[in-house]
PDB file of C-alpha atoms in Angstrom:
ATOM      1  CA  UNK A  26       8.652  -3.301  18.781  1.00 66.00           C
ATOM      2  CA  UNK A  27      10.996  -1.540  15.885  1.00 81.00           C
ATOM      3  CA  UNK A  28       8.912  -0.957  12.857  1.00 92.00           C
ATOM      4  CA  UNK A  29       9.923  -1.677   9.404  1.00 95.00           C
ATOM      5  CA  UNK A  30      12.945   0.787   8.743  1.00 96.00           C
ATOM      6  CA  UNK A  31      14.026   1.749   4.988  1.00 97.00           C
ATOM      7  CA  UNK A  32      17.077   3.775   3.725  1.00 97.00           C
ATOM      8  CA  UNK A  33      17.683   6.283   2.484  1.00 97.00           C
ATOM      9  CA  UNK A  34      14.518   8.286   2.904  1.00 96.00           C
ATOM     10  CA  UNK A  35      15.608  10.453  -0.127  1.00 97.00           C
ATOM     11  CA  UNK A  36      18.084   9.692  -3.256  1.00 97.00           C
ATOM     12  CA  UNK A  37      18.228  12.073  -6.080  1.00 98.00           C
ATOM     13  CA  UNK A  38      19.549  10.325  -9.232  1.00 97.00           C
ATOM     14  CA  UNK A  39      20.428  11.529 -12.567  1.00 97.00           C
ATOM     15  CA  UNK A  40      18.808   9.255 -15.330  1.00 96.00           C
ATOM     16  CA  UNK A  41      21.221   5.977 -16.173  1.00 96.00           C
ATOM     17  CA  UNK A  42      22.334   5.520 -12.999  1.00 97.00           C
ATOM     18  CA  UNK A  43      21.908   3.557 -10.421  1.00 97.00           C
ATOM     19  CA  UNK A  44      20.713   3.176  -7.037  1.00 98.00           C
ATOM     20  CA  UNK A  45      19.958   0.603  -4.305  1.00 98.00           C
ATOM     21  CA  UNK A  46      17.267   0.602  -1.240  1.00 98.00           C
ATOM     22  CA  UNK A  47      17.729  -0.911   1.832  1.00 97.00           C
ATOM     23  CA  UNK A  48      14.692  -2.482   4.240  1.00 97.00           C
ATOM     24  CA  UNK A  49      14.715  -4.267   7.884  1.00 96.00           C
ATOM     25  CA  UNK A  50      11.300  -6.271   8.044  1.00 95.00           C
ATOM     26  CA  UNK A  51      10.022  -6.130  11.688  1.00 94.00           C
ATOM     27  CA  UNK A  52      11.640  -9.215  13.216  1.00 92.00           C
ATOM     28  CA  UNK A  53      10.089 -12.332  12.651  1.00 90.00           C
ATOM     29  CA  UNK A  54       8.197 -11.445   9.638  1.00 92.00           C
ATOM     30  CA  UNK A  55       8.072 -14.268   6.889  1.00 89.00           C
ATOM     31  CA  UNK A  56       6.950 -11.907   3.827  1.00 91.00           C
ATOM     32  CA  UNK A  57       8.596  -8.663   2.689  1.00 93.00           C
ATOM     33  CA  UNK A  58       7.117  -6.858   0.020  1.00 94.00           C
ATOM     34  CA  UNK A  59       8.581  -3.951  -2.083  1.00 97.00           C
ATOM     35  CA  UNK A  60       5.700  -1.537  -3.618  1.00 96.00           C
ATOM     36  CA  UNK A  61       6.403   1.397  -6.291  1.00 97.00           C
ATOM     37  CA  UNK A  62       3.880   4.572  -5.634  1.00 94.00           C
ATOM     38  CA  UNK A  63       4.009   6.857  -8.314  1.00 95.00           C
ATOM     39  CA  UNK A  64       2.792  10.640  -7.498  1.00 90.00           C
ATOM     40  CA  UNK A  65      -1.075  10.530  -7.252  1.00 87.00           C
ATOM     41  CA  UNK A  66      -1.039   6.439  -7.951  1.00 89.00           C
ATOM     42  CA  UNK A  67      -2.014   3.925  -4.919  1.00 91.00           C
ATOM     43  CA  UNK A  68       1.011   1.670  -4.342  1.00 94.00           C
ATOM     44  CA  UNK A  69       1.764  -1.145  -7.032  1.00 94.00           C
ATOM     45  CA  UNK A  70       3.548  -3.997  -6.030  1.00 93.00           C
ATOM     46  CA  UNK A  71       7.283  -4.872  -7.550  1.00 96.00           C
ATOM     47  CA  UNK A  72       7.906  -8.177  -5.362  1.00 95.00           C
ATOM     48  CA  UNK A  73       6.686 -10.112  -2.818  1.00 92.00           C
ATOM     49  CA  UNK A  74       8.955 -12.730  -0.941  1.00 92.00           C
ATOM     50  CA  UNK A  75       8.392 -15.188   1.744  1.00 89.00           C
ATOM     51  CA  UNK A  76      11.836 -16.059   3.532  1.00 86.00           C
ATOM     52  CA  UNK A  77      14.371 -15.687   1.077  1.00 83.00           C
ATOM     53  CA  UNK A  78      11.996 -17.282  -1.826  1.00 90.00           C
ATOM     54  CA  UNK A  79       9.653 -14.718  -4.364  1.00 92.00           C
ATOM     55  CA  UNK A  80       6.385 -15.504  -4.163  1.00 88.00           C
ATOM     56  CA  UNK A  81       5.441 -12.636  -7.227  1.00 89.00           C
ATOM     57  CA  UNK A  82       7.519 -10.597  -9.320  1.00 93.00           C
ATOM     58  CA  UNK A  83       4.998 -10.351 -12.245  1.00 91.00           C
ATOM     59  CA  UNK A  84       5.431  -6.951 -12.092  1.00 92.00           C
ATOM     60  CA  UNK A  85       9.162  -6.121 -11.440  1.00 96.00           C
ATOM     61  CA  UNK A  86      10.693  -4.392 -14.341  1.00 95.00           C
ATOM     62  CA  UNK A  87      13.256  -6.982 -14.857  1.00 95.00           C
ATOM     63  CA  UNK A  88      15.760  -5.298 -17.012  1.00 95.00           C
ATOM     64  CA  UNK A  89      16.326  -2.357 -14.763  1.00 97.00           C
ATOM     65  CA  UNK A  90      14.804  -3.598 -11.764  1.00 97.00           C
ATOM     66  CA  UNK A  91      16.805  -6.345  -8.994  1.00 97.00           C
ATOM     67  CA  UNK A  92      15.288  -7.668  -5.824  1.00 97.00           C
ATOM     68  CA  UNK A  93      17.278  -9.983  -3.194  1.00 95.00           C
ATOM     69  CA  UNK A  94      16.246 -11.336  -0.016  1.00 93.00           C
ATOM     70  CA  UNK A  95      20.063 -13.498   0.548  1.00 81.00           C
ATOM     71  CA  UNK A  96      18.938 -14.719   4.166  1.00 85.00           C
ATOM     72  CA  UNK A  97      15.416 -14.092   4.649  1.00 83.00           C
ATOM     73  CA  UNK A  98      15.548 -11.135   6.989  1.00 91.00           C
ATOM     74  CA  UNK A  99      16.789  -7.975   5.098  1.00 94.00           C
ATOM     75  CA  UNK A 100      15.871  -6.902   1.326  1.00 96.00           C
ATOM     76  CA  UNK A 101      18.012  -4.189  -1.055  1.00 97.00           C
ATOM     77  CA  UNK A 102      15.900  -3.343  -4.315  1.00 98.00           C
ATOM     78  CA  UNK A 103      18.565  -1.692  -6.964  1.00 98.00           C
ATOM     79  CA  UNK A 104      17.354   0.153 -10.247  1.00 98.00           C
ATOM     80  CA  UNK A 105      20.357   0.225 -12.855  1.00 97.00           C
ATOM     81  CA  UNK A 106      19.712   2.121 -14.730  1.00 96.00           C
ATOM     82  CA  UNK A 107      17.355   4.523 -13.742  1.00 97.00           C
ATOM     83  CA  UNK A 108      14.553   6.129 -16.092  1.00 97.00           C
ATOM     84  CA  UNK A 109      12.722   9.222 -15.559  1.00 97.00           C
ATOM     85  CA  UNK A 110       9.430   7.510 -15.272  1.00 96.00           C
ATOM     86  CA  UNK A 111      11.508   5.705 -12.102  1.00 97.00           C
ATOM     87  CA  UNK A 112      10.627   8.755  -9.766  1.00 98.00           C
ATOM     88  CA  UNK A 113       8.332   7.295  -7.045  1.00 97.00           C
ATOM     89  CA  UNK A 114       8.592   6.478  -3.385  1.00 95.00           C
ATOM     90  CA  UNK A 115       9.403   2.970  -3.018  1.00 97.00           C
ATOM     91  CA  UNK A 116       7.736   1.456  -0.239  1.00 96.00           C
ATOM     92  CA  UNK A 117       8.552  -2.002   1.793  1.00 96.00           C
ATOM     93  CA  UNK A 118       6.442  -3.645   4.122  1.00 94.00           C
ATOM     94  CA  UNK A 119       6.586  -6.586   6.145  1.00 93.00           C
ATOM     95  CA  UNK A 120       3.700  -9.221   7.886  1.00 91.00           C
ATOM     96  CA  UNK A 121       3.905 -12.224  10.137  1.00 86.00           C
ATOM     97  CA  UNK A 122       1.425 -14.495   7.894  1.00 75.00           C
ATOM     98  CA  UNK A 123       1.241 -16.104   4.799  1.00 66.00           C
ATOM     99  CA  UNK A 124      -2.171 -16.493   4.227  1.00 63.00           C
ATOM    100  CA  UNK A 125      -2.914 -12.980   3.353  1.00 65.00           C
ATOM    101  CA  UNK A 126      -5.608 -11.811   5.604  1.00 70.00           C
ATOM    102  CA  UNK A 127      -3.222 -10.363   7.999  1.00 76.00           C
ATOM    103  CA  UNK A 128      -1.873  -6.650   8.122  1.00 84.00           C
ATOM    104  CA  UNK A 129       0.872  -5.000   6.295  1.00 89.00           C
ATOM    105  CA  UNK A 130       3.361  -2.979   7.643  1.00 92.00           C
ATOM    106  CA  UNK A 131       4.683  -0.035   6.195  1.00 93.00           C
ATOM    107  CA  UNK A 132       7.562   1.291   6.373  1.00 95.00           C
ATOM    108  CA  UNK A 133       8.287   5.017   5.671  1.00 93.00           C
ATOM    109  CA  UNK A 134       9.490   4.904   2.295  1.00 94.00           C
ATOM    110  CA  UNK A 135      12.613   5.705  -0.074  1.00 96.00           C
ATOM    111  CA  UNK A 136      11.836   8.405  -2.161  1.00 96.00           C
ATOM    112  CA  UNK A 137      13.396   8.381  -5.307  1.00 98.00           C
ATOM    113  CA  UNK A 138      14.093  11.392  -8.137  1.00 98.00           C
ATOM    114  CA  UNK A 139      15.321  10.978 -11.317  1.00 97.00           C
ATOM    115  CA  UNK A 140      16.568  14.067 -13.155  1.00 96.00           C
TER     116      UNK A 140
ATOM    117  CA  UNK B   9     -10.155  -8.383 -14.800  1.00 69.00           C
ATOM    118  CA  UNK B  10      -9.619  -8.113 -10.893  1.00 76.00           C
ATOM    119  CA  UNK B  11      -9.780  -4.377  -9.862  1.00 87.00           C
ATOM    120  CA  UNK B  12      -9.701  -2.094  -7.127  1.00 93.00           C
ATOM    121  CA  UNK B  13     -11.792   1.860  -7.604  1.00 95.00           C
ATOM    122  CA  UNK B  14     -11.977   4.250  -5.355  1.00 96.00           C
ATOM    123  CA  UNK B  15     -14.700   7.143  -6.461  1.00 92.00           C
ATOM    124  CA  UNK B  16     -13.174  10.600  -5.892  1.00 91.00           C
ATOM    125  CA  UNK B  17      -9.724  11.082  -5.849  1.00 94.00           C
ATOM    126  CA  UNK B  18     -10.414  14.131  -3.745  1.00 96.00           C
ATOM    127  CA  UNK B  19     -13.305  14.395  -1.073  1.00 97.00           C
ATOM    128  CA  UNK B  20     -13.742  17.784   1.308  1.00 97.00           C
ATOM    129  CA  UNK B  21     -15.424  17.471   4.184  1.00 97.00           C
ATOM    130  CA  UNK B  22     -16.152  20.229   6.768  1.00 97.00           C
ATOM    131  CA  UNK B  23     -15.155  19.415  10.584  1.00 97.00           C
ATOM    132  CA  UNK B  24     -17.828  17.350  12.250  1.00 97.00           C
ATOM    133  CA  UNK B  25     -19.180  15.901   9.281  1.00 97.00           C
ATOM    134  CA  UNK B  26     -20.030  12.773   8.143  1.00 97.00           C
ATOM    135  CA  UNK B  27     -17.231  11.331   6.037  1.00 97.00           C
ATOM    136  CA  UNK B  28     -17.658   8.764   3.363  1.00 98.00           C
ATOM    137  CA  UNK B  29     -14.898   7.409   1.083  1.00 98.00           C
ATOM    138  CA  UNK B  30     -16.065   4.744  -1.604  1.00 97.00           C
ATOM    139  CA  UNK B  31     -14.287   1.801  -2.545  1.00 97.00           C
ATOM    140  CA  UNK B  32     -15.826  -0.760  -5.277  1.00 96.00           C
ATOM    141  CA  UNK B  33     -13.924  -3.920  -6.646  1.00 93.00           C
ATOM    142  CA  UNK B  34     -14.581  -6.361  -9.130  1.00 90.00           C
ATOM    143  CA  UNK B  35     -14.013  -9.832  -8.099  1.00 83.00           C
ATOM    144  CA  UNK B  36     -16.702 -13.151  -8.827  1.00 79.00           C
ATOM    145  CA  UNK B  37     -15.422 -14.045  -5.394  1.00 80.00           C
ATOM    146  CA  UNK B  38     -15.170 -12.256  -2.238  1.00 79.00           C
ATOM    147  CA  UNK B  39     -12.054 -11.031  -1.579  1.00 85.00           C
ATOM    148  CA  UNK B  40     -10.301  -9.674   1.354  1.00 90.00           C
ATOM    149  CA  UNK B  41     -10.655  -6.213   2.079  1.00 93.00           C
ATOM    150  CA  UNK B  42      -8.534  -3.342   3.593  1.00 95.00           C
ATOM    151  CA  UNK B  43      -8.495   0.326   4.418  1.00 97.00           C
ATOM    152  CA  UNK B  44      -5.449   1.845   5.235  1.00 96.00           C
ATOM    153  CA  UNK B  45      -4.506   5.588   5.618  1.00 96.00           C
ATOM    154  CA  UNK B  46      -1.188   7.385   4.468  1.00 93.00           C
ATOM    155  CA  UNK B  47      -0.207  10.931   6.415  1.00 91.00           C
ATOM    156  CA  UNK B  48       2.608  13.024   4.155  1.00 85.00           C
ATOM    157  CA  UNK B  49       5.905  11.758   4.212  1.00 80.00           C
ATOM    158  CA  UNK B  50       5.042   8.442   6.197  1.00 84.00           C
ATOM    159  CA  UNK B  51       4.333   4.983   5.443  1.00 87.00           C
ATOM    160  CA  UNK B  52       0.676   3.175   5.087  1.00 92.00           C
ATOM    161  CA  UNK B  53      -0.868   2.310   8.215  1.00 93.00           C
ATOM    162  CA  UNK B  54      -3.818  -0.253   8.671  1.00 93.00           C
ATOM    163  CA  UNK B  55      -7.052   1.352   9.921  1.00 95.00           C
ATOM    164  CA  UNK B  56      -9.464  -2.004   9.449  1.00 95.00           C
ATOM    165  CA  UNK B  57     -10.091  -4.925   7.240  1.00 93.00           C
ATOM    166  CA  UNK B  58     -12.662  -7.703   6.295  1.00 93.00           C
ATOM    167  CA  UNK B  59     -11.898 -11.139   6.062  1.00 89.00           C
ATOM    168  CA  UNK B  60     -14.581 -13.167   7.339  1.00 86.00           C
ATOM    169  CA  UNK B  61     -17.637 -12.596   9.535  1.00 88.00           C
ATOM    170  CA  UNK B  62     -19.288  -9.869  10.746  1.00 90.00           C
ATOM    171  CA  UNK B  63     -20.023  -7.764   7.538  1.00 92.00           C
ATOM    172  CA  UNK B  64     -19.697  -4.140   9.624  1.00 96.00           C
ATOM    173  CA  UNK B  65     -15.940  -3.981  10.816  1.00 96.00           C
ATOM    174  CA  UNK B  66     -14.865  -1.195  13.092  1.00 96.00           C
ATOM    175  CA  UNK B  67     -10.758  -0.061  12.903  1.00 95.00           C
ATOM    176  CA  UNK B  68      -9.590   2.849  14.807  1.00 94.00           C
ATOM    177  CA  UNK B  69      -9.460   6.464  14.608  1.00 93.00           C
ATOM    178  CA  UNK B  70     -13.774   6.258  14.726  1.00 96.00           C
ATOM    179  CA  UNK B  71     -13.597   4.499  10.947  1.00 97.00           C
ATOM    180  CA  UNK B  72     -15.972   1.873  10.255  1.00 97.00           C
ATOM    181  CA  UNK B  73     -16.484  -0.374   6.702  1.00 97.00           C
ATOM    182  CA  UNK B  74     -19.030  -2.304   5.627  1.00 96.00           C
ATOM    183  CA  UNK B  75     -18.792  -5.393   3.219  1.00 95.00           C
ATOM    184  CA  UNK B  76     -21.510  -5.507   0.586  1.00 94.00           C
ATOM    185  CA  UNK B  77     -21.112  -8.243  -1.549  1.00 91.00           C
ATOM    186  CA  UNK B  78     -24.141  -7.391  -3.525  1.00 92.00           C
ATOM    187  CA  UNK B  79     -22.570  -4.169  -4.831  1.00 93.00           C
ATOM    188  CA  UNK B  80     -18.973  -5.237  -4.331  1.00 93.00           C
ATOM    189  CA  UNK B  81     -18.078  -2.615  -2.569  1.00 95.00           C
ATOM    190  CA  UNK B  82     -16.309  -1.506   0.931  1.00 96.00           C
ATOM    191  CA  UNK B  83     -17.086   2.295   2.073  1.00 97.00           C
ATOM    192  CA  UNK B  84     -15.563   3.574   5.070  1.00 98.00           C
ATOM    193  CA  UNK B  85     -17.183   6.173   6.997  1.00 98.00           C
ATOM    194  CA  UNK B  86     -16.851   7.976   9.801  1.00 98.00           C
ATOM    195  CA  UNK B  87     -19.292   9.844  11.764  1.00 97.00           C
ATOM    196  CA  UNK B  88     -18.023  12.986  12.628  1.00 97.00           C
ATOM    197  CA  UNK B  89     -14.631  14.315  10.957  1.00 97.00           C
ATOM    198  CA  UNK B  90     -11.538  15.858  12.642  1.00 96.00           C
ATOM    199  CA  UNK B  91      -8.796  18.102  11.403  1.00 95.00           C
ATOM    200  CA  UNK B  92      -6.348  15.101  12.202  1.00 95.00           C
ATOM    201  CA  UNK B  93      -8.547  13.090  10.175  1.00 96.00           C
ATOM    202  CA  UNK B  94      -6.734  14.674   6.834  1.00 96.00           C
ATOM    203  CA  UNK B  95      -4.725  12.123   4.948  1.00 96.00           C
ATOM    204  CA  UNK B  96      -4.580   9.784   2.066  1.00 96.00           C
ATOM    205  CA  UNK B  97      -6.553   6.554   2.222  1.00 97.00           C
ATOM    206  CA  UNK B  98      -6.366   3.441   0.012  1.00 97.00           C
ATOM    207  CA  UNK B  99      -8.636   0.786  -0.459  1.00 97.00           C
ATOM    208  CA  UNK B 100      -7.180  -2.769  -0.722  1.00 94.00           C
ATOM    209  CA  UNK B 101      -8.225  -5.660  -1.952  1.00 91.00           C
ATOM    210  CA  UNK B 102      -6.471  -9.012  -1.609  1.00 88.00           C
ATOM    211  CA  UNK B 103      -8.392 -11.567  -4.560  1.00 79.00           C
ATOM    212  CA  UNK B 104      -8.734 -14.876  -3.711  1.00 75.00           C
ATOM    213  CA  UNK B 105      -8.535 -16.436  -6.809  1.00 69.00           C
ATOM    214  CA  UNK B 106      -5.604 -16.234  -9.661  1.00 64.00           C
ATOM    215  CA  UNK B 107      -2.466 -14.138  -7.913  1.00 62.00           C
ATOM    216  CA  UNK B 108      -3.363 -13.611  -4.400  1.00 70.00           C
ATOM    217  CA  UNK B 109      -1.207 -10.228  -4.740  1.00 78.00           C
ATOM    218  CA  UNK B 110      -2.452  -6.935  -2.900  1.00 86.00           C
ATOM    219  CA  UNK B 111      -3.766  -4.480  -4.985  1.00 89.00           C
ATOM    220  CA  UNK B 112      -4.297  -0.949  -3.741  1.00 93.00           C
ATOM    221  CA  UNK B 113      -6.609   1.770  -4.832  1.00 95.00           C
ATOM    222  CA  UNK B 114      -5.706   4.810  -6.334  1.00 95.00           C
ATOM    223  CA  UNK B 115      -6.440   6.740  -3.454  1.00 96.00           C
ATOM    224  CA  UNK B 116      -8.489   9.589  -2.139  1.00 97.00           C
ATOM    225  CA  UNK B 117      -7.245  13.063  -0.549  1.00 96.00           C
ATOM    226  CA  UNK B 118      -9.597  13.784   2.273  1.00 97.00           C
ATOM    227  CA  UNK B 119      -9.685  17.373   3.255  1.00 97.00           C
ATOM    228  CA  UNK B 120     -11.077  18.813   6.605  1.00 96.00           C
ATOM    229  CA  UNK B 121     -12.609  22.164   6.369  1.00 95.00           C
ATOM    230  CA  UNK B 122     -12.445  24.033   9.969  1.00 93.00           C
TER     231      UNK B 122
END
């Protein structure tokens, strides 16, 4: 079974641009989620959606920060523009239930500089 | 406030130690509970989680965690520690009450000593 794939793995960015991050859930997965982890932080979640519907974006940056989920499968997550304090790895991660007691799964993450 | 805190940021064990990594949250309800475990450059993978039941839950790699609802709290341990052992791990805690969201730990650097 294909794991949760992300690209690109790296993006170096110079501060007001933009950039965009791609993720494949693992097939069948309802719920995607896209996490920020900062250097030295645990991951913090950006958005969580369930089919093409979000389920939390409370804390999504929302005037930098874009999520979309068009047909309930793949996800891009674009940052225009881009701050310093932007430099993390962004992580997405996929599960097959809804009712939260079931596993996450990672993917390898996008890790983003800002210069 | 619903939190996750994991004591130590950075714990050093010596090979075939004991290895304990703390995890306490504050929640008036029990939530659900997760350790997972991050090696450099890759993506979080699941080593065990509570739910329901059976208070002492066993995930792989030799890891165990035990629920204590008392203390709020959700160590994992692991008998005897091995160089591959050496990794990031992150507590997290999934509230069942207010926004069900995921919310990790800051994490803790375990270090194996040959």
């Amino acid at each position: 079974e294909a794991g949760v794939a992300q690209s690109p793995r790296y993006k170096i960015i110079e501060k007001r641009q933009s950039v965009a991050f791609w993720c494949n859930p693992i097939s069948g997965h309802a719920t995607l989620y896209w996490y920020q982890q900062i250097l030295g932080q645990g991951p913090k979640l950006l958005i969580q959606f369930q089919n093409n519907g979000v389920v939390d974006d409370s804390q999504l940056p929302k005037d930098r920060f874009s999520a979309e989920r068009l047909k309930g499968v793949d996800s891009t997550l674009k940052i225009q523009p881009a701050k310093l304090e932007d430099s993390a790895v962004y992580l997405c991660a996929s599960s097959l239930d809804v009712a939260g007691t079931g596993e996450l799964f990672f993917g390898e993450g996008s890790r983003l500089t800002v210069l | 406030a619903q939190s996750v805190t994991q004591l130590g940021s950075h714990v050093s064990v010596s090979e075939g130690a004991l290895v304990l990594l703390r995890c306490n949250y504050s929640s008036s309800v029990p939530p659900y509970l997760f350790w997972y475990v991050q090696y450099p450059n890759q993506g979080l993978q699941l080593l065990l989680k509570y739910t329901t039941g059976a208070t002492l839950v066993k995930g792989i790699n030799g890891f165990e965690a035990e629920f204590k609802k008392s203390e709020t709290s959700f160590h994992l341990t692991k008998p005897s520690a091995h160089m591959s052992d050496a990794a990031e791990y992150f507590c997290a805690v999934r509230f069942t009450q207010g926004a069900q969201k995921l919310v990790f730990g800051q994490g803790t650097r375990l270090t194996i000593n040959p």
